Amino acid sequence: GADTQIYDGASWSTGTSENICTNGTSARGPNPMVFDGKIICSDGNRLQSYDGDNYNDEEVTDLYDNYGCDYILDMESSGEFLNVLCNNSSSEKIILRTKNLTSWQTISGLPSTTSSITVDQATNKLYVGTADSKLYASDYVATDTISPSISITSPSNNSTANSLSISVAATDNTEV
């Protein structure tokens, strides 16, 4: 392939001559995108990265073995998250999202005809486009949270109070 040209704001330099992305058509998956300072490429059910100097020809993560992603349909980067739309091994559509290309969360419950996704950061809405020309919107939880443990204690049998005591215990990475 042709050498990659890198522009630093003032001049161009030559990077790798490796073919860093072999996709970009409907037959091979979504176009490459920039996330976390890297070019992210998809190829079937694999993600690969290029940081401008080094091409990671190893998978960023094995989306099939770890998350059941049979095929990447779309990718979207909104702020701190990379969202990857997949067909999973049960032929369901799922979104895998990450902040760091290492830890992933699964968003499920999408229409079976889902073909594209985008997130509006200003409204925290996830928009889902379908193959039958429908558009769905949903709230998009933009924080990486783990549900806190909640303890509810009712008044004792001798109490006349009509109230409950609720305590919330935060765990690692919990935002309360």
Short mmCIF file of N, CA and C in Angstrom, two decimals:
data_model
loop_
_atom_site.label_atom_id
_atom_site.label_comp_id
_atom_site.label_asym_id
_atom_site.label_seq_id
_atom_site.Cartn_x
_atom_site.Cartn_y
_atom_site.Cartn_z
N GLY A 1 0.82 -1.19 0.00
CA GLY A 1 0.00 0.00 0.00
C GLY A 1 0.85 1.24 0.00
N ALA A 2 0.22 2.37 -0.18
CA ALA A 2 0.91 3.65 -0.18
C ALA A 2 1.26 4.05 1.25
N ASP A 3 2.34 4.83 1.38
CA ASP A 3 2.74 5.29 2.70
C ASP A 3 1.67 6.19 3.30
N THR A 4 1.48 6.08 4.61
CA THR A 4 0.58 6.95 5.34
C THR A 4 1.26 8.30 5.52
N GLN A 5 0.55 9.37 5.23
CA GLN A 5 1.08 10.71 5.41
C GLN A 5 0.50 11.30 6.69
N ILE A 6 1.37 11.88 7.54
CA ILE A 6 0.96 12.43 8.82
C ILE A 6 1.22 13.92 8.81
N TYR A 7 0.20 14.71 9.16
CA TYR A 7 0.30 16.17 9.20
C TYR A 7 0.32 16.61 10.65
N ASP A 8 1.33 17.34 11.07
CA ASP A 8 1.45 17.77 12.46
C ASP A 8 1.00 19.22 12.68
N GLY A 9 0.35 19.82 11.72
CA GLY A 9 -0.10 21.20 11.81
C GLY A 9 0.80 22.15 11.05
N ALA A 10 2.00 21.71 10.73
CA ALA A 10 2.94 22.55 9.99
C ALA A 10 3.49 21.86 8.75
N SER A 11 3.72 20.56 8.85
CA SER A 11 4.30 19.86 7.71
C SER A 11 3.86 18.40 7.69
N TRP A 12 4.09 17.76 6.54
CA TRP A 12 3.73 16.36 6.35
C TRP A 12 4.96 15.48 6.54
N SER A 13 4.75 14.30 7.11
CA SER A 13 5.83 13.31 7.21
C SER A 13 5.26 11.95 6.81
N THR A 14 6.18 11.05 6.48
CA THR A 14 5.77 9.73 6.03
C THR A 14 5.69 8.77 7.21
N GLY A 15 4.58 8.06 7.30
CA GLY A 15 4.40 7.06 8.35
C GLY A 15 4.58 5.67 7.77
N THR A 16 3.83 4.75 8.25
CA THR A 16 3.95 3.35 7.83
C THR A 16 3.47 3.15 6.40
N SER A 17 3.99 2.13 5.77
CA SER A 17 3.51 1.76 4.44
C SER A 17 2.56 0.56 4.53
N GLU A 18 2.27 0.13 5.77
CA GLU A 18 1.32 -0.97 5.96
C GLU A 18 -0.09 -0.51 5.61
N ASN A 19 -0.90 -1.43 5.13
CA ASN A 19 -2.30 -1.14 4.86
C ASN A 19 -3.02 -1.15 6.21
N ILE A 20 -3.27 0.03 6.78
CA ILE A 20 -3.76 0.09 8.15
C ILE A 20 -5.25 -0.19 8.30
N CYS A 21 -6.02 -0.02 7.28
CA CYS A 21 -7.45 -0.33 7.36
C CYS A 21 -7.88 -0.99 6.06
N THR A 22 -8.40 -2.17 6.18
CA THR A 22 -8.82 -2.91 4.98
C THR A 22 -10.33 -2.88 4.82
N ASN A 23 -10.98 -1.89 5.43
CA ASN A 23 -12.44 -1.85 5.40
C ASN A 23 -12.93 -0.57 4.75
N GLY A 24 -14.19 -0.21 5.03
CA GLY A 24 -14.72 1.04 4.52
C GLY A 24 -15.79 0.87 3.47
N THR A 25 -16.25 -0.34 3.24
CA THR A 25 -17.37 -0.54 2.35
C THR A 25 -18.42 -1.34 3.08
N SER A 26 -19.63 -1.34 2.58
CA SER A 26 -20.70 -2.07 3.25
C SER A 26 -20.40 -3.56 3.34
N ALA A 27 -19.57 -4.07 2.44
CA ALA A 27 -19.23 -5.49 2.48
C ALA A 27 -18.19 -5.79 3.55
N ARG A 28 -17.43 -4.77 3.97
CA ARG A 28 -16.35 -5.01 4.92
C ARG A 28 -16.54 -4.28 6.24
N GLY A 29 -17.63 -3.59 6.45
CA GLY A 29 -17.86 -2.92 7.73
C GLY A 29 -17.77 -1.42 7.64
N PRO A 30 -17.89 -0.76 8.79
CA PRO A 30 -17.90 0.71 8.82
C PRO A 30 -16.54 1.30 8.52
N ASN A 31 -16.55 2.59 8.17
CA ASN A 31 -15.32 3.30 7.89
C ASN A 31 -14.49 3.48 9.17
N PRO A 32 -13.19 3.67 9.02
CA PRO A 32 -12.35 3.92 10.20
C PRO A 32 -12.78 5.20 10.90
N MET A 33 -12.45 5.30 12.18
CA MET A 33 -12.73 6.51 12.93
C MET A 33 -11.64 6.77 13.93
N VAL A 34 -11.59 7.99 14.44
CA VAL A 34 -10.59 8.36 15.44
C VAL A 34 -11.24 8.25 16.81
N PHE A 35 -10.53 7.56 17.72
CA PHE A 35 -10.96 7.45 19.11
C PHE A 35 -9.72 7.35 19.99
N ASP A 36 -9.69 8.14 21.04
CA ASP A 36 -8.62 8.08 22.02
C ASP A 36 -7.24 8.26 21.37
N GLY A 37 -7.17 9.16 20.37
CA GLY A 37 -5.91 9.45 19.71
C GLY A 37 -5.42 8.39 18.74
N LYS A 38 -6.30 7.44 18.39
CA LYS A 38 -5.93 6.36 17.49
C LYS A 38 -6.95 6.26 16.36
N ILE A 39 -6.51 5.75 15.21
CA ILE A 39 -7.44 5.38 14.15
C ILE A 39 -7.91 3.98 14.47
N ILE A 40 -9.21 3.79 14.55
CA ILE A 40 -9.80 2.49 14.86
C ILE A 40 -10.41 1.94 13.58
N CYS A 41 -10.03 0.71 13.25
CA CYS A 41 -10.52 0.04 12.05
C CYS A 41 -11.26 -1.22 12.47
N SER A 42 -12.29 -1.56 11.72
CA SER A 42 -12.98 -2.81 11.99
C SER A 42 -12.82 -3.74 10.79
N ASP A 43 -12.81 -5.00 11.09
CA ASP A 43 -12.71 -6.01 10.04
C ASP A 43 -13.49 -7.22 10.52
N GLY A 44 -14.73 -7.32 10.10
CA GLY A 44 -15.59 -8.43 10.56
C GLY A 44 -15.98 -8.23 12.00
N ASN A 45 -15.36 -8.98 12.91
CA ASN A 45 -15.67 -8.84 14.33
C ASN A 45 -14.43 -8.44 15.12
N ARG A 46 -13.46 -7.85 14.44
CA ARG A 46 -12.22 -7.43 15.09
C ARG A 46 -12.05 -5.93 14.98
N LEU A 47 -11.43 -5.34 15.99
CA LEU A 47 -11.02 -3.94 15.94
C LEU A 47 -9.50 -3.91 15.97
N GLN A 48 -8.93 -3.01 15.17
CA GLN A 48 -7.50 -2.81 15.16
C GLN A 48 -7.24 -1.32 15.31
N SER A 49 -6.04 -0.95 15.75
CA SER A 49 -5.75 0.46 15.99
C SER A 49 -4.44 0.88 15.36
N TYR A 50 -4.34 2.18 15.09
CA TYR A 50 -3.13 2.79 14.57
C TYR A 50 -2.96 4.13 15.27
N ASP A 51 -1.84 4.34 15.93
CA ASP A 51 -1.65 5.57 16.71
C ASP A 51 -0.81 6.63 15.98
N GLY A 52 -0.54 6.43 14.70
CA GLY A 52 0.27 7.37 13.94
C GLY A 52 1.70 6.88 13.77
N ASP A 53 2.13 6.04 14.69
CA ASP A 53 3.47 5.47 14.61
C ASP A 53 3.42 3.95 14.50
N ASN A 54 2.54 3.36 15.29
CA ASN A 54 2.50 1.90 15.37
C ASN A 54 1.14 1.37 14.97
N TYR A 55 1.17 0.41 14.08
CA TYR A 55 -0.05 -0.27 13.67
C TYR A 55 -0.21 -1.52 14.51
N ASN A 56 -1.33 -1.63 15.17
CA ASN A 56 -1.61 -2.81 15.98
C ASN A 56 -2.31 -3.82 15.10
N ASP A 57 -1.56 -4.73 14.50
CA ASP A 57 -2.20 -5.71 13.65
C ASP A 57 -2.79 -6.86 14.46
N GLU A 58 -2.60 -6.79 15.76
CA GLU A 58 -3.32 -7.69 16.66
C GLU A 58 -4.66 -7.03 16.97
N GLU A 59 -5.61 -7.81 17.36
CA GLU A 59 -6.91 -7.25 17.68
C GLU A 59 -6.81 -6.38 18.93
N VAL A 60 -7.56 -5.27 18.93
CA VAL A 60 -7.69 -4.46 20.13
C VAL A 60 -8.36 -5.32 21.20
N THR A 61 -9.41 -5.97 20.82
CA THR A 61 -10.07 -6.95 21.68
C THR A 61 -10.79 -7.93 20.79
N ASP A 62 -10.98 -9.12 21.27
CA ASP A 62 -11.71 -10.13 20.52
C ASP A 62 -13.19 -9.98 20.85
N LEU A 63 -13.89 -9.23 20.04
CA LEU A 63 -15.30 -8.96 20.31
C LEU A 63 -16.16 -10.21 20.15
N TYR A 64 -15.69 -11.17 19.38
CA TYR A 64 -16.47 -12.40 19.23
C TYR A 64 -16.33 -13.29 20.47
N ASP A 65 -15.11 -13.63 20.82
CA ASP A 65 -14.90 -14.52 21.96
C ASP A 65 -15.37 -13.92 23.27
N ASN A 66 -15.15 -12.62 23.46
CA ASN A 66 -15.48 -11.99 24.73
C ASN A 66 -16.91 -11.49 24.84
N TYR A 67 -17.53 -11.13 23.72
CA TYR A 67 -18.85 -10.50 23.78
C TYR A 67 -19.86 -11.06 22.79
N GLY A 68 -19.50 -12.08 22.02
CA GLY A 68 -20.42 -12.70 21.08
C GLY A 68 -20.72 -11.88 19.85
N CYS A 69 -19.86 -10.92 19.52
CA CYS A 69 -20.07 -10.07 18.35
C CYS A 69 -19.66 -10.84 17.10
N ASP A 70 -20.65 -11.22 16.29
CA ASP A 70 -20.36 -11.92 15.04
C ASP A 70 -19.85 -10.98 13.95
N TYR A 71 -20.39 -9.74 13.93
CA TYR A 71 -20.05 -8.83 12.85
C TYR A 71 -20.29 -7.40 13.31
N ILE A 72 -19.35 -6.51 13.03
CA ILE A 72 -19.48 -5.09 13.36
C ILE A 72 -20.25 -4.41 12.24
N LEU A 73 -21.37 -3.79 12.59
CA LEU A 73 -22.21 -3.11 11.62
C LEU A 73 -21.92 -1.61 11.52
N ASP A 74 -21.57 -0.99 12.67
CA ASP A 74 -21.38 0.45 12.70
C ASP A 74 -20.51 0.79 13.91
N MET A 75 -19.82 1.92 13.83
CA MET A 75 -19.05 2.45 14.96
C MET A 75 -19.37 3.92 15.09
N GLU A 76 -19.31 4.40 16.33
CA GLU A 76 -19.64 5.79 16.61
C GLU A 76 -18.82 6.22 17.81
N SER A 77 -18.23 7.39 17.74
CA SER A 77 -17.46 7.91 18.86
C SER A 77 -18.12 9.19 19.35
N SER A 78 -18.57 9.16 20.60
CA SER A 78 -19.18 10.36 21.17
C SER A 78 -18.46 10.69 22.46
N GLY A 79 -17.64 11.71 22.40
CA GLY A 79 -16.92 12.13 23.59
C GLY A 79 -16.02 11.05 24.14
N GLU A 80 -16.33 10.59 25.33
CA GLU A 80 -15.46 9.64 26.01
C GLU A 80 -15.68 8.18 25.61
N PHE A 81 -16.71 7.87 24.85
CA PHE A 81 -17.04 6.49 24.51
C PHE A 81 -16.87 6.18 23.03
N LEU A 82 -16.43 4.95 22.74
CA LEU A 82 -16.53 4.37 21.41
C LEU A 82 -17.67 3.37 21.50
N ASN A 83 -18.66 3.52 20.63
CA ASN A 83 -19.81 2.62 20.58
C ASN A 83 -19.70 1.77 19.32
N VAL A 84 -19.82 0.46 19.47
CA VAL A 84 -19.70 -0.47 18.35
C VAL A 84 -21.01 -1.26 18.26
N LEU A 85 -21.70 -1.14 17.12
CA LEU A 85 -22.94 -1.88 16.88
C LEU A 85 -22.58 -3.23 16.27
N CYS A 86 -23.08 -4.29 16.91
CA CYS A 86 -22.75 -5.65 16.46
C CYS A 86 -24.00 -6.48 16.26
N ASN A 87 -23.87 -7.46 15.39
CA ASN A 87 -24.76 -8.60 15.32
C ASN A 87 -24.15 -9.61 16.27
N ASN A 88 -24.89 -10.07 17.29
CA ASN A 88 -24.26 -11.05 18.18
C ASN A 88 -24.53 -12.47 17.71
N SER A 89 -24.01 -13.42 18.44
CA SER A 89 -24.10 -14.83 18.03
C SER A 89 -25.52 -15.36 18.05
N SER A 90 -26.46 -14.61 18.69
CA SER A 90 -27.88 -15.00 18.69
C SER A 90 -28.66 -14.20 17.66
N SER A 91 -27.97 -13.53 16.74
CA SER A 91 -28.56 -12.67 15.70
C SER A 91 -29.32 -11.49 16.29
N GLU A 92 -28.95 -11.07 17.50
CA GLU A 92 -29.51 -9.87 18.10
C GLU A 92 -28.53 -8.73 17.85
N LYS A 93 -29.05 -7.52 17.82
CA LYS A 93 -28.19 -6.35 17.69
C LYS A 93 -27.83 -5.87 19.09
N ILE A 94 -26.54 -5.61 19.32
CA ILE A 94 -26.08 -5.09 20.60
C ILE A 94 -25.11 -3.94 20.33
N ILE A 95 -24.95 -3.08 21.32
CA ILE A 95 -23.93 -2.04 21.27
C ILE A 95 -22.91 -2.39 22.35
N LEU A 96 -21.66 -2.43 21.95
CA LEU A 96 -20.56 -2.56 22.90
C LEU A 96 -19.92 -1.20 23.01
N ARG A 97 -19.74 -0.71 24.24
CA ARG A 97 -19.14 0.61 24.40
C ARG A 97 -17.96 0.53 25.36
N THR A 98 -16.99 1.42 25.10
CA THR A 98 -15.76 1.43 25.88
C THR A 98 -15.24 2.85 26.02
N LYS A 99 -14.49 3.07 27.09
CA LYS A 99 -13.76 4.32 27.27
C LYS A 99 -12.29 4.14 26.96
N ASN A 100 -11.82 2.87 26.91
CA ASN A 100 -10.38 2.65 26.87
C ASN A 100 -9.94 1.50 25.95
N LEU A 101 -10.84 0.93 25.19
CA LEU A 101 -10.57 -0.19 24.29
C LEU A 101 -10.18 -1.47 25.03
N THR A 102 -10.36 -1.48 26.34
CA THR A 102 -10.06 -2.65 27.15
C THR A 102 -11.29 -3.18 27.87
N SER A 103 -11.97 -2.31 28.59
CA SER A 103 -13.19 -2.68 29.33
C SER A 103 -14.40 -2.28 28.51
N TRP A 104 -15.34 -3.20 28.36
CA TRP A 104 -16.50 -2.98 27.50
C TRP A 104 -17.80 -3.21 28.27
N GLN A 105 -18.83 -2.44 27.92
CA GLN A 105 -20.19 -2.64 28.44
C GLN A 105 -21.08 -3.02 27.27
N THR A 106 -22.13 -3.79 27.55
CA THR A 106 -23.08 -4.21 26.52
C THR A 106 -24.39 -3.47 26.71
N ILE A 107 -24.92 -2.92 25.63
CA ILE A 107 -26.25 -2.32 25.61
C ILE A 107 -27.09 -3.19 24.68
N SER A 108 -28.18 -3.73 25.20
CA SER A 108 -29.01 -4.64 24.41
C SER A 108 -30.43 -4.09 24.32
N GLY A 109 -31.32 -4.86 23.71
CA GLY A 109 -32.70 -4.45 23.56
C GLY A 109 -32.98 -3.62 22.33
N LEU A 110 -32.09 -3.67 21.35
CA LEU A 110 -32.25 -2.89 20.12
C LEU A 110 -33.20 -3.60 19.16
N PRO A 111 -33.85 -2.84 18.27
CA PRO A 111 -34.69 -3.48 17.25
C PRO A 111 -33.85 -4.45 16.39
N SER A 112 -34.48 -5.50 15.93
CA SER A 112 -33.76 -6.51 15.15
C SER A 112 -33.26 -5.97 13.81
N THR A 113 -33.82 -4.86 13.34
CA THR A 113 -33.43 -4.28 12.05
C THR A 113 -32.42 -3.13 12.19
N THR A 114 -31.86 -2.95 13.39
CA THR A 114 -30.91 -1.86 13.63
C THR A 114 -29.74 -1.96 12.67
N SER A 115 -29.42 -0.82 12.03
CA SER A 115 -28.31 -0.81 11.08
C SER A 115 -27.31 0.32 11.35
N SER A 116 -27.69 1.32 12.16
CA SER A 116 -26.77 2.42 12.43
C SER A 116 -27.09 3.04 13.79
N ILE A 117 -26.08 3.69 14.37
CA ILE A 117 -26.24 4.34 15.67
C ILE A 117 -25.51 5.67 15.68
N THR A 118 -25.98 6.59 16.51
CA THR A 118 -25.26 7.82 16.81
C THR A 118 -25.74 8.31 18.16
N VAL A 119 -24.92 9.13 18.80
CA VAL A 119 -25.26 9.68 20.11
C VAL A 119 -25.18 11.20 20.02
N ASP A 120 -26.21 11.87 20.53
CA ASP A 120 -26.20 13.33 20.64
C ASP A 120 -25.76 13.66 22.06
N GLN A 121 -24.52 14.15 22.19
CA GLN A 121 -23.99 14.44 23.52
C GLN A 121 -24.74 15.56 24.22
N ALA A 122 -25.25 16.52 23.47
CA ALA A 122 -25.93 17.66 24.08
C ALA A 122 -27.21 17.24 24.80
N THR A 123 -27.88 16.22 24.27
CA THR A 123 -29.14 15.78 24.87
C THR A 123 -29.03 14.42 25.54
N ASN A 124 -27.85 13.78 25.47
CA ASN A 124 -27.64 12.42 25.98
C ASN A 124 -28.69 11.46 25.42
N LYS A 125 -28.88 11.52 24.10
CA LYS A 125 -29.81 10.62 23.41
C LYS A 125 -29.05 9.70 22.47
N LEU A 126 -29.43 8.45 22.48
CA LEU A 126 -28.93 7.46 21.54
C LEU A 126 -29.96 7.36 20.43
N TYR A 127 -29.53 7.53 19.19
CA TYR A 127 -30.42 7.39 18.03
C TYR A 127 -30.04 6.12 17.29
N VAL A 128 -31.05 5.33 16.97
CA VAL A 128 -30.88 4.06 16.29
C VAL A 128 -31.64 4.10 14.97
N GLY A 129 -30.92 3.90 13.87
CA GLY A 129 -31.53 3.82 12.56
C GLY A 129 -31.72 2.36 12.18
N THR A 130 -32.77 2.07 11.45
CA THR A 130 -33.07 0.68 11.09
C THR A 130 -33.09 0.49 9.57
N ALA A 131 -32.95 -0.75 9.16
CA ALA A 131 -32.96 -1.10 7.74
C ALA A 131 -34.32 -0.83 7.11
N ASP A 132 -35.39 -0.75 7.92
CA ASP A 132 -36.72 -0.44 7.38
C ASP A 132 -37.07 1.04 7.56
N SER A 133 -36.04 1.89 7.60
CA SER A 133 -36.16 3.35 7.59
C SER A 133 -36.89 3.92 8.80
N LYS A 134 -36.69 3.35 9.96
CA LYS A 134 -37.25 3.90 11.19
C LYS A 134 -36.11 4.48 12.01
N LEU A 135 -36.46 5.46 12.85
CA LEU A 135 -35.48 6.09 13.72
C LEU A 135 -36.01 6.02 15.14
N TYR A 136 -35.22 5.46 16.04
CA TYR A 136 -35.60 5.34 17.44
C TYR A 136 -34.67 6.20 18.27
N ALA A 137 -35.17 6.72 19.39
CA ALA A 137 -34.36 7.52 20.31
C ALA A 137 -34.52 6.95 21.71
N SER A 138 -33.44 7.02 22.46
CA SER A 138 -33.44 6.53 23.83
C SER A 138 -32.49 7.38 24.66
N ASP A 139 -32.73 7.45 25.94
CA ASP A 139 -31.77 8.11 26.82
C ASP A 139 -30.47 7.31 26.79
N TYR A 140 -29.36 8.02 26.82
CA TYR A 140 -28.04 7.39 26.79
C TYR A 140 -27.33 7.77 28.07
N VAL A 141 -27.07 6.81 28.90
CA VAL A 141 -26.37 7.07 30.15
C VAL A 141 -24.90 7.26 29.80
N ALA A 142 -24.44 8.48 29.95
CA ALA A 142 -23.10 8.82 29.50
C ALA A 142 -22.02 8.53 30.54
N THR A 143 -22.39 8.14 31.74
CA THR A 143 -21.37 7.85 32.74
C THR A 143 -21.20 6.35 32.87
N ASP A 144 -20.01 5.99 33.22
CA ASP A 144 -19.66 4.58 33.42
C ASP A 144 -19.97 4.25 34.87
N THR A 145 -21.12 3.69 35.14
CA THR A 145 -21.53 3.47 36.52
C THR A 145 -21.78 2.01 36.81
N ILE A 146 -21.65 1.67 38.05
CA ILE A 146 -22.03 0.37 38.57
C ILE A 146 -23.13 0.64 39.58
N SER A 147 -24.20 -0.09 39.52
CA SER A 147 -25.32 0.16 40.43
C SER A 147 -24.87 0.03 41.87
N PRO A 148 -25.24 1.00 42.72
CA PRO A 148 -24.89 0.90 44.12
C PRO A 148 -25.75 -0.15 44.83
N SER A 149 -25.27 -0.64 45.95
CA SER A 149 -26.10 -1.53 46.74
C SER A 149 -27.02 -0.67 47.61
N ILE A 150 -28.27 -1.06 47.69
CA ILE A 150 -29.26 -0.28 48.42
C ILE A 150 -29.85 -1.16 49.51
N SER A 151 -29.92 -0.63 50.70
CA SER A 151 -30.49 -1.35 51.83
C SER A 151 -31.70 -0.57 52.34
N ILE A 152 -32.83 -1.23 52.42
CA ILE A 152 -34.06 -0.59 52.92
C ILE A 152 -34.43 -1.26 54.23
N THR A 153 -34.59 -0.45 55.27
CA THR A 153 -34.94 -0.96 56.58
C THR A 153 -36.30 -0.39 56.97
N SER A 154 -37.24 -1.26 57.27
CA SER A 154 -38.57 -0.78 57.70
C SER A 154 -38.56 -0.53 59.20
N PRO A 155 -39.48 0.28 59.71
CA PRO A 155 -39.56 0.55 61.15
C PRO A 155 -39.80 -0.75 61.92
N SER A 156 -39.37 -0.76 63.15
CA SER A 156 -39.59 -1.95 63.99
C SER A 156 -41.07 -2.09 64.29
N ASN A 157 -41.44 -3.28 64.73
CA ASN A 157 -42.86 -3.55 65.01
C ASN A 157 -43.43 -2.63 66.08
N ASN A 158 -42.61 -2.12 66.98
CA ASN A 158 -43.09 -1.26 68.07
C ASN A 158 -43.15 0.20 67.67
N SER A 159 -42.66 0.54 66.48
CA SER A 159 -42.61 1.93 66.05
C SER A 159 -43.93 2.35 65.45
N THR A 160 -44.27 3.60 65.63
CA THR A 160 -45.49 4.15 65.03
C THR A 160 -45.16 5.03 63.83
N ALA A 161 -43.90 5.15 63.50
CA ALA A 161 -43.49 6.01 62.39
C ALA A 161 -43.86 5.38 61.06
N ASN A 162 -44.29 6.20 60.11
CA ASN A 162 -44.61 5.75 58.76
C ASN A 162 -43.49 6.16 57.81
N SER A 163 -42.33 5.61 58.01
CA SER A 163 -41.20 5.96 57.15
C SER A 163 -40.28 4.76 56.98
N LEU A 164 -39.43 4.87 55.99
CA LEU A 164 -38.43 3.86 55.72
C LEU A 164 -37.07 4.51 55.81
N SER A 165 -36.09 3.74 56.20
CA SER A 165 -34.72 4.21 56.21
C SER A 165 -34.00 3.59 55.01
N ILE A 166 -33.44 4.43 54.17
CA ILE A 166 -32.75 3.95 52.98
C ILE A 166 -31.30 4.38 53.06
N SER A 167 -30.38 3.44 52.89
CA SER A 167 -28.97 3.80 52.84
C SER A 167 -28.38 3.27 51.54
N VAL A 168 -27.52 4.07 50.97
CA VAL A 168 -26.87 3.69 49.70
C VAL A 168 -25.38 3.57 49.95
N ALA A 169 -24.82 2.44 49.63
CA ALA A 169 -23.39 2.23 49.78
C ALA A 169 -22.73 2.21 48.41
N ALA A 170 -21.87 3.18 48.18
CA ALA A 170 -21.18 3.27 46.90
C ALA A 170 -20.07 2.21 46.84
N THR A 171 -19.84 1.67 45.65
CA THR A 171 -18.76 0.73 45.42
C THR A 171 -17.78 1.36 44.45
N ASP A 172 -16.68 0.70 44.15
CA ASP A 172 -15.71 1.23 43.21
C ASP A 172 -16.38 1.64 41.92
N ASN A 173 -16.00 2.80 41.37
CA ASN A 173 -16.51 3.31 40.10
C ASN A 173 -17.98 3.67 40.13
N THR A 174 -18.57 3.75 41.31
CA THR A 174 -19.98 4.10 41.39
C THR A 174 -20.11 5.61 41.52
N GLU A 175 -21.02 6.15 40.75
CA GLU A 175 -21.35 7.57 40.88
C GLU A 175 -22.72 7.66 41.48
N VAL A 176 -22.83 8.26 42.63
CA VAL A 176 -24.11 8.34 43.34
C VAL A 176 -24.56 9.78 43.40
#
